[in-house]
Structure formats: C-alpha cells, structure tokens
C-alpha cells in the first residue's frame, strides 16, 4: 500500500508522512513545482527531509499548466496578494490524484491542519478543494486533523488506522512541537511558508506585467525572483542584480524578452532591459546601470545594449531612481 503526499518540506507535511509510514505504508513525497516556491537548488534539502520521515521524493513540474489553468483565473479568488490558495490546493490534489496509477499508489495525503490557514484550511475551503480536485472516490486524507473530518476511503477500507491519526486544529503549534521531539525530527522549514505569491513585492511585479499587457510565461518566473525591478518612462522593464549571486543567476537565465546591458569596464551590477525598449528608455537604463556600478558621478562610461553604445555619466544620487522601482 502506498500514499502520495503533497510535500512542502515544512513540519506539518513531514509529520503527516511520519504518521502514515509508522503504520507500515510506503509514501512518495511529491513537491509540486509551480515556479513560485522552492528553487532547484533546494530540492536536495527537500529530498533529505522526506527521507528523514521515511518517504521517497519526486519533483512534479507543473509550472506551465499552473500559469494556464490556475494563476490568472482562480474560481475562488486570491488571498491578500496574488495567492489563489484554494484553487492552488485543489489543482495540486488533482495532479496528485492523476498520478496515483503512475506511482502505483492508493491515496493522497497532506499536512493540512483544520483552521490553521484562514483562506485554504477552513472546513468549507477544504470541501471546495476536494471538489476542485475531482476526488470522487474520497481518497484525500489529512492525517493531522483526520479525526475532526469525515472518514475517508483509506480509513473506511482499513488501509489506515483512523485511531492512530490526529485531531489537531487551529493556529497553535504546541502539538506539532511535541511530535518533533517524539519522532526526533531534526530539521524542517519554518511555518512562515515559502510561496512567493503571498509576498506583496512579488505580487506587485506580476500585477505590473499585467498592467503592461505582458504575457507571463514559465521563463519569466525566474526573472521575477531576482534583482531590483524597474518600470521606465516609456514602459520598458529593467532588472538590476543586487549582489554577485543574483548577477550570476540573471546572466544564466537567457530570457529572450530582455537584452543585456554591458558596462565597459565590467564594474558593477548585471542589468537587463526589455528587448523592445525605446531609445529614451535605453538611455535611462544605461544611466541607472552605471549608477549601480562602481563608478564616479563626475566621469563618463561606455554602456552597450547589443550594438548600441551610450557614453553616459551616473546619477549623482540613487534616490533619483526610486520612482521607477516596482514596489
């Protein structure tokens, strides 16, 4: 008998898996990659966390379908920012249910706790999630709060012993902390959550793209993660790296919607500008780029955007750039 687990790497999803593996069942932890959570550099950590509670680990790439089917037309709307939590959970469960045969699994579990999150973990929200997922066979089990919910097929059929499941509710985490000690769990993600869509600054970047009728594609998600984002006077988008790590990442992305801004000599932040930028915005972007470089405001520097050269001096004060930031 095998279960598929919606797995975030957080404590609740780890505890849910542990409760099921303790009953002798196999579990495959599925990290649903919609592009707005963990990056590939964190997958090794997630694999380790899954293994520590007895589960295999798989990454399910659902970025393209998520953009098309969920993000911009959620049936149940958004949370505080750009987070379609109910629709997102429903879609993840639907995806997991459709993978049962592939993984020779029998049901799906998650670490949800009744009443813990105000939008997606209310009782009525959980019912909405079940409907969105197409769970006609009642195969979704939430081990941490199962005793507060109606029995599911895994419990009714005896695949899982309901008496060994829990009845946690609310936003307190005292019971979870006790279980950490009991199960000797050493490392897990903080309960704050890792979804970029719940962050105001990130949500504003998406809304900005919508305001300028720019279609958001999978390759754009990575660009949105990194750097300072600016909207220039004629509407061009500019991205400026904030440190060496971001500079390296931005260089590696190779998004065809952008052109590189190169400074001679190469002495500062790595910058990008929209491929269709006007001359006015290219000039402005060049000036901004060298302002974030190690430059002297009294000197002129050569800045290249493809084959175009701009000989230009930096802004005397970075505060003059602030009005262009997407905040």
Short mmCIF file of C-alpha atoms in Angstrom, two decimals:
data_model
loop_
_atom_site.label_atom_id
_atom_site.label_comp_id
_atom_site.label_asym_id
_atom_site.label_seq_id
_atom_site.Cartn_x
_atom_site.Cartn_y
_atom_site.Cartn_z
CA UNK A 1 0.00 0.00 0.00
CA UNK A 2 1.39 3.40 -0.98
CA UNK A 3 0.31 7.01 -0.44
CA UNK A 4 1.32 10.11 -2.36
CA UNK A 5 1.98 13.11 -0.13
CA UNK A 6 1.75 16.76 -1.07
CA UNK A 7 5.10 17.81 0.32
CA UNK A 8 6.37 21.32 1.05
CA UNK A 9 9.29 20.42 3.28
CA UNK A 10 7.53 22.06 6.21
CA UNK A 11 6.91 20.41 9.55
CA UNK A 12 3.23 19.60 9.02
CA UNK A 13 3.82 17.73 5.77
CA UNK A 14 6.69 15.83 7.39
CA UNK A 15 4.53 14.85 10.37
CA UNK A 16 1.70 13.72 8.09
CA UNK A 17 4.11 11.42 6.27
CA UNK A 18 5.52 10.10 9.54
CA UNK A 19 2.06 9.17 10.82
CA UNK A 20 1.45 7.12 7.69
CA UNK A 21 4.87 5.44 7.45
CA UNK A 22 4.55 4.43 11.12
CA UNK A 23 1.54 2.38 10.05
CA UNK A 24 3.74 0.40 7.67
CA UNK A 25 2.67 2.12 4.46
CA UNK A 26 5.04 3.41 1.80
CA UNK A 27 4.91 7.11 0.93
CA UNK A 28 6.20 9.09 -2.02
CA UNK A 29 6.53 12.78 -1.23
CA UNK A 30 5.62 14.96 -4.21
CA UNK A 31 6.92 18.50 -4.38
CA UNK A 32 4.57 20.32 -6.76
CA UNK A 33 6.78 22.83 -8.54
CA UNK A 34 4.57 25.70 -9.70
CA UNK A 35 7.57 28.02 -10.02
CA UNK A 36 6.74 30.16 -7.00
CA UNK A 37 8.15 28.01 -4.21
CA UNK A 38 11.49 26.29 -3.74
CA UNK A 39 14.14 26.51 -6.45
CA UNK A 40 16.01 23.53 -7.84
CA UNK A 41 18.95 24.26 -5.53
CA UNK A 42 16.67 23.40 -2.57
CA UNK A 43 15.41 20.08 -3.94
CA UNK A 44 18.29 18.17 -2.32
CA UNK A 45 17.24 19.58 1.06
CA UNK A 46 13.62 18.57 0.43
CA UNK A 47 14.70 15.07 -0.55
CA UNK A 48 16.64 14.77 2.73
CA UNK A 49 13.63 15.95 4.76
CA UNK A 50 11.35 13.45 3.04
CA UNK A 51 13.82 10.64 3.65
CA UNK A 52 14.09 11.57 7.34
CA UNK A 53 10.41 10.64 7.80
CA UNK A 54 10.59 7.55 5.60
CA UNK A 55 9.43 8.78 2.20
CA UNK A 56 10.72 8.71 -1.34
CA UNK A 57 10.81 12.09 -3.09
CA UNK A 58 9.78 13.32 -6.52
CA UNK A 59 9.50 16.78 -8.08
CA UNK A 60 6.45 17.33 -10.27
CA UNK A 61 6.95 20.18 -12.74
CA UNK A 62 3.55 21.84 -13.17
CA UNK A 63 4.71 25.38 -13.93
CA UNK A 64 3.28 25.79 -17.40
CA UNK A 65 -0.10 24.24 -16.63
CA UNK A 66 -0.31 26.22 -13.38
CA UNK A 67 0.10 29.51 -15.24
CA UNK A 68 -2.52 28.50 -17.77
CA UNK A 69 -5.07 26.85 -15.51
CA UNK A 70 -4.81 28.44 -12.07
CA UNK A 71 -2.93 31.68 -11.50
CA UNK A 72 -4.85 34.16 -13.63
CA UNK A 73 -8.38 32.83 -13.37
CA UNK A 74 -8.95 31.34 -9.91
CA UNK A 75 -12.51 30.27 -9.23
CA UNK A 76 -12.17 31.19 -5.54
CA UNK A 77 -10.14 34.37 -6.00
CA UNK A 78 -6.95 35.49 -4.30
CA UNK A 79 -5.73 35.90 -0.76
CA UNK A 80 -4.20 39.15 0.45
CA UNK A 81 -1.87 39.45 -2.55
CA UNK A 82 -1.70 37.23 -5.65
CA UNK A 83 -2.18 33.87 -3.98
CA UNK A 84 -5.07 31.71 -5.28
CA UNK A 85 -4.72 29.34 -2.33
CA UNK A 86 -7.93 27.32 -2.64
CA UNK A 87 -7.58 26.84 -6.39
CA UNK A 88 -3.87 26.08 -5.95
CA UNK A 89 -4.52 23.36 -3.37
CA UNK A 90 -7.28 21.89 -5.49
CA UNK A 91 -5.01 21.79 -8.53
CA UNK A 92 -2.19 20.14 -6.59
CA UNK A 93 -4.53 17.46 -5.25
CA UNK A 94 -5.95 16.93 -8.73
CA UNK A 95 -2.44 16.49 -10.09
CA UNK A 96 -1.55 14.02 -7.32
CA UNK A 97 -4.74 12.01 -7.83
CA UNK A 98 -3.95 11.75 -11.53
CA UNK A 99 -0.52 10.37 -10.63
CA UNK A 100 -1.78 7.52 -8.43
CA UNK A 101 -1.51 4.93 -11.20
CA UNK A 102 1.93 6.13 -12.27
CA UNK A 103 3.33 5.62 -8.79
CA UNK A 104 1.23 2.51 -8.01
CA UNK A 105 -0.29 4.41 -5.11
CA UNK A 106 -3.71 4.18 -3.49
CA UNK A 107 -4.49 7.55 -1.92
CA UNK A 108 -3.19 11.07 -1.29
CA UNK A 109 -2.24 12.77 1.98
CA UNK A 110 -1.30 16.29 3.02
CA UNK A 111 -0.11 18.07 6.16
CA UNK A 112 -3.07 20.44 6.32
CA UNK A 113 -4.47 21.32 9.73
CA UNK A 114 -8.07 22.39 10.13
CA UNK A 115 -8.25 26.11 10.86
CA UNK A 116 -4.53 26.75 10.59
CA UNK A 117 -4.63 28.96 7.50
CA UNK A 118 -7.54 31.37 7.17
CA UNK A 119 -8.08 31.03 3.44
CA UNK A 120 -7.34 27.44 2.45
CA UNK A 121 -7.72 25.35 5.62
CA UNK A 122 -11.19 26.23 6.81
CA UNK A 123 -13.64 23.33 6.67
CA UNK A 124 -15.61 24.84 3.80
CA UNK A 125 -12.37 25.62 1.94
CA UNK A 126 -11.25 22.00 2.31
CA UNK A 127 -14.58 20.91 0.84
CA UNK A 128 -14.05 23.32 -2.06
CA UNK A 129 -10.56 21.92 -2.58
CA UNK A 130 -11.98 18.39 -2.72
CA UNK A 131 -14.48 19.43 -5.40
CA UNK A 132 -11.80 21.19 -7.45
CA UNK A 133 -9.55 18.13 -7.24
CA UNK A 134 -12.22 15.80 -8.60
CA UNK A 135 -11.82 13.48 -5.60
CA UNK A 136 -14.94 11.42 -6.33
CA UNK A 137 -13.57 8.37 -4.50
CA UNK A 138 -12.79 10.27 -1.27
CA UNK A 139 -9.07 9.48 -1.47
CA UNK A 140 -7.68 12.65 0.15
CA UNK A 141 -6.57 12.06 3.75
CA UNK A 142 -5.27 14.72 6.15
CA UNK A 143 -3.60 12.73 8.95
CA UNK A 144 -3.03 15.66 11.32
CA UNK A 145 -6.70 16.58 11.59
CA UNK A 146 -8.42 13.45 10.25
CA UNK A 147 -10.41 12.80 13.43
CA UNK A 148 -12.13 16.19 13.01
CA UNK A 149 -13.21 15.33 9.46
CA UNK A 150 -15.44 12.67 7.94
CA UNK A 151 -13.71 9.32 7.40
CA UNK A 152 -12.05 8.90 4.02
CA UNK A 153 -11.83 5.78 1.89
CA UNK A 154 -8.36 4.87 3.21
CA UNK A 155 -9.82 4.86 6.74
CA UNK A 156 -13.09 3.15 5.83
CA UNK A 157 -11.28 0.39 3.90
CA UNK A 158 -8.83 -0.16 6.73
CA UNK A 159 -5.75 0.87 4.73
CA UNK A 160 -5.07 3.34 7.55
CA UNK A 161 -5.99 3.04 11.22
CA UNK A 162 -8.05 6.15 11.97
CA UNK A 163 -7.39 5.78 15.69
CA UNK A 164 -3.69 6.45 15.07
CA UNK A 165 -4.41 9.73 13.29
CA UNK A 166 -4.78 13.10 15.00
CA UNK A 167 -7.30 15.85 15.74
CA UNK A 168 -5.15 19.00 15.57
CA UNK A 169 -6.90 22.28 14.81
CA UNK A 170 -6.18 25.98 14.93
CA UNK A 171 -3.03 28.02 14.51
CA UNK A 172 -1.18 26.88 17.61
CA UNK A 173 1.72 24.50 17.09
CA UNK A 174 2.28 23.03 20.54
CA UNK A 175 1.23 19.53 19.49
CA UNK A 176 3.48 19.65 16.44
CA UNK A 177 6.41 20.67 18.64
CA UNK A 178 5.76 17.71 20.93
CA UNK A 179 5.72 15.40 17.92
CA UNK A 180 9.06 16.79 16.74
CA UNK A 181 10.60 15.56 19.98
CA UNK A 182 8.72 12.26 19.90
CA UNK A 183 9.78 11.48 16.32
CA UNK A 184 13.25 13.01 16.72
CA UNK A 185 12.85 15.27 13.70
CA UNK A 186 15.99 17.38 13.48
CA UNK A 187 15.36 19.81 10.60
CA UNK A 188 12.36 21.29 8.77
CA UNK A 189 11.26 24.52 7.11
CA UNK A 190 9.79 27.34 9.18
CA UNK A 191 5.97 27.58 9.28
CA UNK A 192 6.01 31.02 7.63
CA UNK A 193 5.53 29.48 4.22
CA UNK A 194 7.63 29.79 1.08
CA UNK A 195 5.18 30.83 -1.62
CA UNK A 196 6.27 34.00 -3.39
CA UNK A 197 2.68 34.73 -4.37
CA UNK A 198 1.89 35.59 -0.74
CA UNK A 199 4.50 38.39 -0.73
CA UNK A 200 3.43 41.95 -1.57
CA UNK A 201 6.56 42.87 -3.51
CA UNK A 202 6.43 39.76 -5.69
CA UNK A 203 2.69 40.12 -6.30
CA UNK A 204 3.27 43.71 -7.41
CA UNK A 205 5.75 42.52 -10.03
CA UNK A 206 3.12 40.22 -11.51
CA UNK A 207 0.47 42.94 -11.42
CA UNK A 208 2.89 45.30 -13.12
CA UNK A 209 3.32 42.83 -16.01
CA UNK A 210 -0.44 42.56 -16.30
CA UNK A 211 -0.80 46.36 -16.34
CA UNK A 212 1.55 46.47 -19.34
CA UNK A 213 -0.18 43.56 -21.09
CA UNK A 214 2.91 41.38 -20.86
CA UNK A 215 2.14 37.68 -21.04
CA UNK A 216 3.76 35.81 -18.15
CA UNK A 217 5.45 32.59 -19.22
CA UNK A 218 7.47 29.99 -17.33
CA UNK A 219 10.79 31.62 -18.21
CA UNK A 220 9.56 34.89 -16.68
CA UNK A 221 9.09 33.38 -13.22
CA UNK A 222 12.84 33.14 -12.66
CA UNK A 223 13.36 36.75 -13.75
CA UNK A 224 10.69 37.86 -11.26
CA UNK A 225 12.56 36.16 -8.41
CA UNK A 226 15.77 38.14 -8.68
CA UNK A 227 17.06 41.69 -8.73
CA UNK A 228 15.60 45.17 -8.48
CA UNK A 229 12.70 45.58 -10.91
CA UNK A 230 12.02 48.94 -12.52
CA UNK A 231 9.46 50.26 -14.99
CA UNK A 232 10.95 53.05 -17.08
CA UNK A 233 9.37 56.17 -18.58
CA UNK A 234 8.31 54.71 -21.93
CA UNK A 235 7.23 51.42 -20.34
CA UNK A 236 10.35 49.27 -20.70
CA UNK A 237 11.13 46.81 -17.92
CA UNK A 238 14.58 46.87 -16.32
CA UNK A 239 16.15 44.38 -13.88
CA UNK A 240 19.30 45.15 -11.87
CA UNK A 241 21.14 42.48 -9.87
CA UNK A 242 21.65 43.20 -6.17
CA UNK A 243 24.73 41.11 -5.47
CA UNK A 244 27.19 38.73 -7.11
CA UNK A 245 24.91 35.72 -6.68
CA UNK A 246 21.98 37.47 -8.37
CA UNK A 247 24.26 38.79 -11.10
CA UNK A 248 25.34 35.23 -11.90
CA UNK A 249 21.76 33.94 -11.89
CA UNK A 250 20.48 36.75 -14.14
CA UNK A 251 23.33 36.10 -16.58
CA UNK A 252 22.37 32.43 -16.76
CA UNK A 253 18.65 32.89 -17.45
CA UNK A 254 18.86 33.91 -21.11
CA UNK A 255 15.28 35.18 -21.34
CA UNK A 256 14.61 36.23 -24.95
CA UNK A 257 12.39 39.11 -23.81
CA UNK A 258 15.42 41.01 -22.49
CA UNK A 259 18.71 42.46 -23.69
CA UNK A 260 21.87 42.66 -21.63
CA UNK A 261 23.26 46.00 -20.52
CA UNK A 262 27.05 45.82 -20.62
CA UNK A 263 29.35 48.34 -18.97
CA UNK A 264 32.95 48.90 -20.05
CA UNK A 265 34.83 48.04 -17.96
CA UNK A 266 32.58 45.44 -16.28
CA UNK A 267 32.47 47.05 -12.86
CA UNK A 268 29.05 46.64 -11.35
CA UNK A 269 25.63 45.10 -11.16
CA UNK A 270 24.35 42.99 -14.02
CA UNK A 271 21.36 44.62 -15.71
CA UNK A 272 18.70 43.71 -18.26
CA UNK A 273 16.20 45.76 -20.26
CA UNK A 274 13.14 44.87 -22.33
CA UNK A 275 14.01 43.82 -25.86
CA UNK A 276 11.59 46.37 -27.35
CA UNK A 277 12.74 49.34 -25.24
CA UNK A 278 12.65 52.82 -26.76
CA UNK A 279 15.81 54.90 -27.21
CA UNK A 280 14.69 57.07 -24.31
CA UNK A 281 14.40 54.06 -22.01
CA UNK A 282 17.69 52.57 -23.21
CA UNK A 283 19.42 55.83 -22.34
CA UNK A 284 17.73 55.93 -18.93
CA UNK A 285 18.54 52.26 -18.27
CA UNK A 286 22.19 52.85 -19.16
CA UNK A 287 22.34 55.70 -16.67
CA UNK A 288 20.72 53.57 -13.97
CA UNK A 289 23.03 50.62 -14.70
CA UNK A 290 26.21 52.61 -14.19
CA UNK A 291 24.76 54.26 -11.08
CA UNK A 292 24.63 50.77 -9.52
CA UNK A 293 28.21 50.12 -10.63
CA UNK A 294 31.47 51.20 -9.05
CA UNK A 295 31.55 54.48 -10.92
CA UNK A 296 32.38 58.13 -10.38
CA UNK A 297 29.44 60.52 -10.97
CA UNK A 298 31.88 63.01 -12.50
CA UNK A 299 33.04 60.63 -15.22
CA UNK A 300 31.51 59.19 -18.38
CA UNK A 301 31.39 55.49 -19.19
CA UNK A 302 30.61 53.38 -22.23
CA UNK A 303 27.44 51.33 -21.85
CA UNK A 304 26.36 48.85 -24.54
CA UNK A 305 22.91 47.44 -25.28
CA UNK A 306 23.68 44.95 -28.03
CA UNK A 307 25.40 47.04 -30.74
CA UNK A 308 24.31 50.43 -29.40
CA UNK A 309 26.75 52.44 -27.34
CA UNK A 310 25.82 55.11 -24.80
CA UNK A 311 28.56 57.30 -23.35
CA UNK A 312 26.99 58.44 -20.13
CA UNK A 313 27.55 59.51 -16.53
CA UNK A 314 25.84 58.07 -13.43
CA UNK A 315 23.10 59.74 -11.41
CA UNK A 316 24.58 61.84 -8.63
CA UNK A 317 22.09 60.36 -6.16
CA UNK A 318 20.49 56.88 -6.23
CA UNK A 319 17.33 58.35 -4.71
CA UNK A 320 16.58 59.82 -8.15
CA UNK A 321 15.99 56.26 -9.37
CA UNK A 322 13.49 55.26 -6.68
CA UNK A 323 10.43 56.47 -8.60
CA UNK A 324 11.00 53.78 -11.21
CA UNK A 325 11.01 50.87 -8.77
CA UNK A 326 8.17 48.34 -8.83
CA UNK A 327 7.36 48.13 -5.12
#
